[in-house]
mmCIF file of C-alpha atoms in Angstrom:
data_model
loop_
_atom_site.group_PDB
_atom_site.id
_atom_site.type_symbol
_atom_site.label_atom_id
_atom_site.label_comp_id
_atom_site.label_asym_id
_atom_site.label_seq_id
_atom_site.Cartn_x
_atom_site.Cartn_y
_atom_site.Cartn_z
ATOM 1 C CA MET A 25 98.282 90.039 105.011
ATOM 2 C CA LEU A 26 98.017 89.377 101.296
ATOM 3 C CA TYR A 27 98.626 92.213 98.843
ATOM 4 C CA ASP A 28 98.519 92.892 95.132
ATOM 5 C CA ILE A 29 101.105 95.543 94.321
ATOM 6 C CA ARG A 30 101.369 97.572 91.140
ATOM 7 C CA LEU A 31 104.164 100.030 90.384
ATOM 8 C CA HIS A 32 104.471 102.314 87.364
ATOM 9 C CA LEU A 33 107.589 104.393 86.726
ATOM 10 C CA HIS A 34 107.513 106.714 83.718
ATOM 11 C CA TYR A 35 110.333 108.887 82.357
ATOM 12 C CA ASP A 36 110.141 111.471 79.555
ATOM 13 C CA TYR A 37 113.436 112.663 78.047
ATOM 14 C CA ALA A 38 113.947 116.202 76.751
ATOM 15 C CA ALA A 39 115.768 114.737 73.740
ATOM 16 C CA ALA A 40 115.689 111.224 72.350
ATOM 17 C CA ALA A 41 118.244 108.959 73.996
ATOM 18 C CA GLY A 42 120.510 107.118 71.592
ATOM 19 C CA GLY A 43 121.142 104.345 74.102
ATOM 20 C CA GLY A 44 121.128 103.587 77.789
ATOM 21 C CA ARG A 45 121.858 101.053 80.483
ATOM 22 C CA HIS A 46 120.046 100.756 83.827
ATOM 23 C CA GLN A 47 119.721 98.599 86.904
ATOM 24 C CA VAL A 48 116.217 98.313 88.343
ATOM 25 C CA ARG A 49 115.417 97.242 91.909
ATOM 26 C CA VAL A 50 111.645 97.186 92.381
ATOM 27 C CA LEU A 51 110.737 93.489 92.656
ATOM 28 C CA PRO A 52 109.916 92.311 96.199
ATOM 29 C CA SER A 53 111.874 89.367 97.586
ATOM 30 C CA THR A 54 110.827 86.325 99.567
ATOM 31 C CA ILE A 55 112.234 86.767 103.083
ATOM 32 C CA SER A 56 112.147 83.848 105.485
ATOM 33 C CA GLY A 57 109.761 84.467 108.357
ATOM 34 C CA VAL A 58 108.631 87.834 106.980
ATOM 35 C CA GLN A 59 107.147 87.704 103.485
ATOM 36 C CA ARG A 60 106.574 85.425 100.523
ATOM 37 C CA VAL A 61 106.331 86.466 96.879
ATOM 38 C CA ILE A 62 103.605 84.376 95.267
ATOM 39 C CA ALA A 63 103.911 85.842 91.772
ATOM 40 C CA ALA A 64 105.686 88.807 90.211
ATOM 41 C CA SER A 65 106.388 90.346 86.819
ATOM 42 C CA LEU A 66 108.426 93.260 85.495
ATOM 43 C CA SER A 67 108.041 94.783 82.030
ATOM 44 C CA PHE A 68 109.569 97.648 80.068
ATOM 45 C CA ALA A 69 108.446 99.814 77.158
ATOM 46 C CA PRO A 70 110.203 100.084 74.827
ATOM 47 C CA ALA A 71 111.506 96.552 75.141
ATOM 48 C CA PRO A 72 115.233 96.601 76.041
ATOM 49 C CA SER A 73 117.864 95.239 73.666
ATOM 50 C CA GLU A 74 119.386 93.308 76.574
ATOM 51 C CA ARG A 75 117.961 92.075 79.861
ATOM 52 C CA SER A 76 119.385 90.008 82.703
ATOM 53 C CA ASP A 77 118.035 89.233 86.175
ATOM 54 C CA PHE A 78 120.220 88.519 89.192
ATOM 55 C CA SER A 79 120.616 89.033 92.952
ATOM 56 C CA ASP A 80 123.056 91.635 94.261
ATOM 57 C CA PHE A 81 125.386 91.265 97.257
ATOM 58 C CA PHE A 82 122.592 92.001 99.741
ATOM 59 C CA GLY A 83 120.237 89.503 98.089
ATOM 60 C CA ASN A 84 118.023 92.088 96.361
ATOM 61 C CA ASN A 85 116.371 91.334 93.021
ATOM 62 C CA VAL A 86 118.058 93.313 90.241
ATOM 63 C CA THR A 87 117.100 93.586 86.577
ATOM 64 C CA SER A 88 119.778 94.977 84.267
ATOM 65 C CA ILE A 89 118.530 96.434 80.969
ATOM 66 C CA ALA A 90 120.227 98.067 77.991
ATOM 67 C CA PHE A 91 118.899 100.020 75.008
ATOM 68 C CA ARG A 92 120.735 100.485 71.728
ATOM 69 C CA GLY A 93 118.017 102.218 69.724
ATOM 70 C CA ALA A 94 116.672 105.754 70.086
ATOM 71 C CA HIS A 95 113.820 106.299 72.546
ATOM 72 C CA ASP A 96 112.324 109.412 74.148
ATOM 73 C CA ALA A 97 110.522 107.772 77.078
ATOM 74 C CA LEU A 98 110.711 104.752 79.356
ATOM 75 C CA ASP A 99 107.902 102.927 81.125
ATOM 76 C CA ILE A 100 108.549 100.382 83.886
ATOM 77 C CA ARG A 101 105.676 98.323 85.236
ATOM 78 C CA MET A 102 105.883 95.877 88.112
ATOM 79 C CA SER A 103 103.104 93.750 89.549
ATOM 80 C CA ALA A 104 103.314 91.253 92.383
ATOM 81 C CA ARG A 105 101.225 89.315 94.868
ATOM 82 C CA VAL A 106 102.949 89.181 98.234
ATOM 83 C CA SER A 107 102.027 87.613 101.570
ATOM 84 C CA VAL A 108 103.396 89.420 104.640
ATOM 85 C CA SER A 109 103.436 87.885 108.100
ATOM 86 C CA ARG A 110 105.860 89.595 110.446
ATOM 87 C CA PRO A 111 106.323 88.080 113.898
ATOM 88 C CA GLU A 112 104.924 90.131 116.761
ATOM 89 C CA PRO A 113 107.614 91.896 118.808
ATOM 90 C CA GLY A 114 108.359 89.807 121.871
ATOM 91 C CA LEU A 115 110.213 90.513 125.090
ATOM 92 C CA ASP A 116 113.107 92.921 124.553
ATOM 93 C CA VAL A 117 116.215 90.767 124.886
ATOM 94 C CA SER A 118 118.588 93.221 123.206
ATOM 95 C CA PRO A 119 121.643 94.302 125.231
ATOM 96 C CA ASP A 120 122.640 97.809 126.201
ATOM 97 C CA ILE A 121 125.067 99.618 123.899
ATOM 98 C CA GLY A 122 128.141 98.542 125.827
ATOM 99 C CA ARG A 123 127.221 94.881 125.663
ATOM 100 C CA LEU A 124 126.135 95.287 122.034
ATOM 101 C CA ARG A 125 129.652 96.393 121.125
ATOM 102 C CA GLN A 126 131.071 93.275 122.761
ATOM 103 C CA GLU A 127 128.653 91.061 120.830
ATOM 104 C CA LEU A 128 129.499 92.928 117.634
ATOM 105 C CA ALA A 129 133.226 92.347 118.182
ATOM 106 C CA ALA A 130 132.516 88.625 118.437
ATOM 107 C CA VAL A 131 130.906 88.513 114.961
ATOM 108 C CA ARG A 132 133.478 87.112 112.528
ATOM 109 C CA SER A 133 131.249 86.755 109.448
ATOM 110 C CA LEU A 134 131.308 89.000 106.369
ATOM 111 C CA ALA A 135 128.042 87.553 104.991
ATOM 112 C CA PRO A 136 125.592 90.053 103.449
ATOM 113 C CA ASP A 137 123.553 90.377 106.651
ATOM 114 C CA THR A 138 126.481 90.727 109.041
ATOM 115 C CA PRO A 139 126.187 93.911 111.148
ATOM 116 C CA HIS A 140 129.692 95.086 110.231
ATOM 117 C CA HIS A 141 128.475 96.243 106.794
ATOM 118 C CA PHE A 142 126.016 98.625 108.471
ATOM 119 C CA LEU A 143 128.152 100.293 111.109
ATOM 120 C CA THR A 144 130.299 102.799 109.216
ATOM 121 C CA ALA A 145 129.480 105.889 107.150
ATOM 122 C CA SER A 146 127.900 105.477 103.716
ATOM 123 C CA THR A 147 127.076 107.847 100.864
ATOM 124 C CA HIS A 148 123.801 109.239 102.228
ATOM 125 C CA ALA A 149 124.236 108.398 105.914
ATOM 126 C CA GLY A 150 127.574 109.688 107.096
ATOM 127 C CA ILE A 151 128.595 109.892 110.735
ATOM 128 C CA ASP A 152 127.655 113.434 111.734
ATOM 129 C CA GLY A 153 128.459 115.042 115.086
ATOM 130 C CA ALA A 154 125.173 116.942 115.359
ATOM 131 C CA ILE A 155 123.111 113.863 114.518
ATOM 132 C CA THR A 156 125.078 111.718 116.975
ATOM 133 C CA THR A 157 124.477 114.286 119.725
ATOM 134 C CA TYR A 158 120.765 114.275 118.905
ATOM 135 C CA ALA A 159 120.680 110.462 118.932
ATOM 136 C CA ARG A 160 122.520 110.271 122.250
ATOM 137 C CA ASP A 161 119.454 111.708 123.988
ATOM 138 C CA SER A 162 117.561 108.598 122.842
ATOM 139 C CA ILE A 163 119.782 106.089 124.646
ATOM 140 C CA ALA A 164 117.721 103.655 126.686
ATOM 141 C CA GLY A 165 118.557 100.490 128.589
ATOM 142 C CA SER A 166 118.677 98.388 125.418
ATOM 143 C CA ALA A 167 119.620 98.705 121.758
ATOM 144 C CA ALA A 168 116.028 98.107 120.644
ATOM 145 C CA GLY A 169 114.747 100.639 123.182
ATOM 146 C CA THR A 170 117.247 103.196 121.925
ATOM 147 C CA ALA A 171 116.166 102.591 118.321
ATOM 148 C CA MET A 172 112.485 102.939 119.215
ATOM 149 C CA ASN A 173 113.135 106.158 121.131
ATOM 150 C CA LEU A 174 115.062 107.670 118.217
ATOM 151 C CA CYS A 175 112.377 106.514 115.775
ATOM 152 C CA ASN A 176 109.665 108.251 117.819
ATOM 153 C CA ARG A 177 111.692 111.445 118.266
ATOM 154 C CA ILE A 178 112.337 111.809 114.525
ATOM 155 C CA HIS A 179 108.630 111.298 113.899
ATOM 156 C CA ARG A 180 107.847 114.019 116.446
ATOM 157 C CA ASP A 181 110.608 116.541 115.684
ATOM 158 C CA PHE A 182 110.738 116.514 111.878
ATOM 159 C CA THR A 183 108.222 117.754 109.333
ATOM 160 C CA TYR A 184 107.206 115.701 106.309
ATOM 161 C CA ASP A 185 107.775 117.916 103.259
ATOM 162 C CA GLY A 186 107.999 116.441 99.776
ATOM 163 C CA GLU A 187 109.456 119.654 98.354
ATOM 164 C CA ALA A 188 112.301 120.170 100.818
ATOM 165 C CA THR A 189 114.753 117.517 99.606
ATOM 166 C CA THR A 190 115.719 115.345 96.634
ATOM 167 C CA VAL A 191 116.962 111.766 96.256
ATOM 168 C CA ARG A 192 120.512 113.176 96.469
ATOM 169 C CA THR A 193 120.007 114.839 99.876
ATOM 170 C CA ARG A 194 122.265 113.511 102.615
ATOM 171 C CA ALA A 195 121.337 112.898 106.234
ATOM 172 C CA SER A 196 123.326 115.884 107.512
ATOM 173 C CA ASP A 197 121.505 118.298 105.182
ATOM 174 C CA ALA A 198 118.035 116.926 105.969
ATOM 175 C CA PHE A 199 118.869 117.091 109.686
ATOM 176 C CA LYS A 200 119.635 120.811 109.417
ATOM 177 C CA LEU A 201 116.375 121.404 107.565
ATOM 178 C CA LYS A 202 114.359 119.380 110.105
ATOM 179 C CA ARG A 203 112.138 118.321 107.229
ATOM 180 C CA GLY A 204 112.066 115.878 104.343
ATOM 181 C CA VAL A 205 110.522 112.548 103.341
ATOM 182 C CA CYS A 206 110.808 108.911 104.390
ATOM 183 C CA GLN A 207 114.194 108.532 102.707
ATOM 184 C CA ASP A 208 115.590 111.467 104.701
ATOM 185 C CA PHE A 209 114.146 110.380 108.046
ATOM 186 C CA SER A 210 115.552 106.888 107.507
ATOM 187 C CA HIS A 211 118.995 108.271 106.686
ATOM 188 C CA ILE A 212 118.952 110.472 109.792
ATOM 189 C CA MET A 213 118.008 107.522 111.999
ATOM 190 C CA ILE A 214 120.681 105.342 110.387
ATOM 191 C CA ALA A 215 123.358 108.018 110.845
ATOM 192 C CA GLY A 216 122.328 108.592 114.463
ATOM 193 C CA LEU A 217 122.429 104.929 115.400
ATOM 194 C CA ARG A 218 125.757 104.350 113.665
ATOM 195 C CA GLY A 219 127.152 107.323 115.563
ATOM 196 C CA LEU A 220 126.201 105.488 118.771
ATOM 197 C CA GLY A 221 127.828 102.265 117.569
ATOM 198 C CA ILE A 222 124.555 100.525 116.663
ATOM 199 C CA PRO A 223 124.533 98.912 113.181
ATOM 200 C CA ALA A 224 121.642 100.200 111.042
ATOM 201 C CA GLY A 225 120.630 99.840 107.397
ATOM 202 C CA TYR A 226 118.106 101.078 104.854
ATOM 203 C CA VAL A 227 114.973 99.200 103.814
ATOM 204 C CA SER A 228 113.209 99.986 100.535
ATOM 205 C CA GLY A 229 109.669 98.838 99.953
ATOM 206 C CA PHE A 230 106.000 99.675 99.895
ATOM 207 C CA LEU A 231 103.561 100.758 102.589
ATOM 208 C CA ARG A 232 99.858 100.126 102.534
ATOM 209 C CA THR A 233 98.048 103.412 103.124
ATOM 210 C CA ILE A 234 94.541 103.570 104.531
ATOM 211 C CA PRO A 235 92.284 106.431 103.314
ATOM 212 C CA PRO A 236 90.375 108.589 105.816
ATOM 213 C CA LYS A 237 87.088 107.133 107.001
ATOM 214 C CA GLY A 238 84.386 107.553 104.378
ATOM 215 C CA LYS A 239 86.862 108.461 101.635
ATOM 216 C CA PRO A 240 87.616 106.222 98.631
ATOM 217 C CA ARG A 241 91.075 104.791 98.155
ATOM 218 C CA LEU A 242 92.913 106.774 95.444
ATOM 219 C CA GLU A 243 94.507 104.598 92.772
ATOM 220 C CA GLY A 244 98.194 105.330 92.294
ATOM 221 C CA ALA A 245 98.344 107.490 95.418
ATOM 222 C CA ASP A 246 100.753 105.232 97.247
ATOM 223 C CA ALA A 247 104.506 105.551 96.735
ATOM 224 C CA MET A 248 107.622 103.602 97.474
ATOM 225 C CA HIS A 249 108.564 103.829 101.128
ATOM 226 C CA ALA A 250 111.696 103.557 103.250
ATOM 227 C CA TRP A 251 112.394 102.525 106.818
ATOM 228 C CA VAL A 252 115.298 101.267 108.957
ATOM 229 C CA LYS A 253 116.653 97.902 110.056
ATOM 230 C CA VAL A 254 118.670 97.811 113.276
ATOM 231 C CA TRP A 255 120.954 95.080 114.608
ATOM 232 C CA CYS A 256 119.841 94.625 118.198
ATOM 233 C CA GLY A 257 122.352 92.011 119.277
ATOM 234 C CA ARG A 258 123.032 88.300 119.056
ATOM 235 C CA ASP A 259 119.673 87.173 120.482
ATOM 236 C CA ALA A 260 117.341 89.897 119.206
ATOM 237 C CA GLY A 261 118.866 90.076 115.705
ATOM 238 C CA TRP A 262 117.671 92.551 113.087
ATOM 239 C CA GLN A 263 114.547 94.577 113.873
ATOM 240 C CA GLU A 264 112.825 97.173 111.698
ATOM 241 C CA PHE A 265 111.540 100.653 112.550
ATOM 242 C CA ASP A 266 109.658 103.300 110.540
ATOM 243 C CA PRO A 267 110.657 106.822 111.677
ATOM 244 C CA THR A 268 108.291 108.492 109.210
ATOM 245 C CA ASN A 269 105.359 107.019 111.109
ATOM 246 C CA GLY A 270 106.925 106.483 114.544
ATOM 247 C CA MET A 271 106.360 102.738 114.647
ATOM 248 C CA ARG A 272 107.883 99.323 114.156
ATOM 249 C CA ALA A 273 107.537 97.833 110.695
ATOM 250 C CA SER A 274 104.233 95.963 110.506
ATOM 251 C CA ASN A 275 102.366 93.697 108.125
ATOM 252 C CA ASP A 276 101.584 96.855 106.117
ATOM 253 C CA HIS A 277 105.288 97.147 105.190
ATOM 254 C CA ILE A 278 106.293 95.154 102.092
ATOM 255 C CA THR A 279 110.058 94.850 101.582
ATOM 256 C CA VAL A 280 111.797 95.259 98.225
ATOM 257 C CA GLY A 281 115.411 95.344 99.379
ATOM 258 C CA TYR A 282 118.065 96.084 101.976
ATOM 259 C CA GLY A 283 121.174 98.240 101.757
ATOM 260 C CA ARG A 284 123.500 100.585 103.601
ATOM 261 C CA ASP A 285 121.459 103.558 102.358
ATOM 262 C CA TYR A 286 119.326 104.623 99.403
ATOM 263 C CA SER A 287 122.186 104.317 96.924
ATOM 264 C CA ASP A 288 122.235 100.526 97.391
ATOM 265 C CA VAL A 289 118.522 100.064 96.653
ATOM 266 C CA ALA A 290 117.514 102.973 94.388
ATOM 267 C CA PRO A 291 114.580 101.873 92.171
ATOM 268 C CA ILE A 292 116.548 102.714 89.027
ATOM 269 C CA VAL A 293 120.127 103.819 88.357
ATOM 270 C CA GLY A 294 122.044 104.015 85.093
ATOM 271 C CA VAL A 295 123.277 106.104 82.212
ATOM 272 C CA LEU A 296 121.702 107.592 79.093
ATOM 273 C CA LYS A 297 123.255 108.720 75.822
ATOM 274 C CA THR A 298 121.305 111.954 75.414
ATOM 275 C CA THR A 299 121.233 115.701 75.998
ATOM 276 C CA GLY A 300 118.936 117.708 78.227
ATOM 277 C CA GLY A 301 117.015 116.595 81.265
ATOM 278 C CA GLN A 302 114.245 114.173 82.086
ATOM 279 C CA VAL A 303 110.989 114.175 84.010
ATOM 280 C CA GLY A 304 109.888 111.155 86.046
ATOM 281 C CA GLU A 305 106.585 110.070 87.546
ATOM 282 C CA GLN A 306 105.802 107.291 90.010
ATOM 283 C CA ALA A 307 102.513 105.597 90.890
ATOM 284 C CA VAL A 308 102.012 102.733 93.321
ATOM 285 C CA ASP A 309 98.944 100.724 94.302
ATOM 286 C CA VAL A 310 99.064 98.453 97.363
ATOM 287 C CA ILE A 311 95.779 96.566 97.441
ATOM 288 C CA PRO A 312 94.832 94.170 100.263
ATOM 289 C CA VAL A 313 93.477 90.883 98.881
ATOM 290 C CA VAL A 314 90.582 89.221 100.646
ATOM 291 C CA LEU A 315 90.153 85.595 99.622
ATOM 292 C CA GLU A 316 86.641 84.272 99.631
ATOM 293 C CA LYS A 317 86.023 81.206 101.768
ATOM 294 C CA ALA A 318 84.899 78.107 99.917
#
């Protein structure tokens, strides 16, 4: 699938900021065997006094910006053309949890994608007894089967509610509420799998949404999405699951970045020299591109 993606983040400040520094993670990455970024751009208004672009430890695209002058708003616009071609899931060759632990113990690497980074508690996805107990009922004959079962159960048992949580909500709190958004469901799945000894991480990206039959596609109605990557053993490797929709990640999922949880891949983090609060808005368009045949 080929997509044109447009993202607009807008922030209004209650009082003019005298300066600020931020890190922005919204640019998709080229991922071998999964997706290719054909073109991409990222702009800011007002223009920052400083800007640098780099890759973080997990290989995500990061843009660092700084402002010295006063400003009462910030606009961030990203556009990209991305080709996504995920391999179809094949035969499940992942081991059971006992064998998975043995394979995990044999991993000696500390590279960014090593499963050891995704096995212990993190800021938003701590090891929680109640979540582990819930996840234990999902155990199947393989690591991938366990992940799929847990993914489907979260989709079935939890209610999508955009007002119930915030970006600061932790997995344990969302689990008690039994409601939340994609970020919360991903954190719950991550915490549950880690509690079982299965390495799991957070994926930030975009999801193509399809309007109801006969209805026009609404511009800006899409939003950034989150799902889960799971280490399913030496032979099966990393596989991705979307608990919000009860499915494996498909060609409709466009990846921006990977991390231990949301805090590693938040779209924007930073500091402002100001007083009062701020109000933010987000709009995303994920548009399939159909190339005309010559």
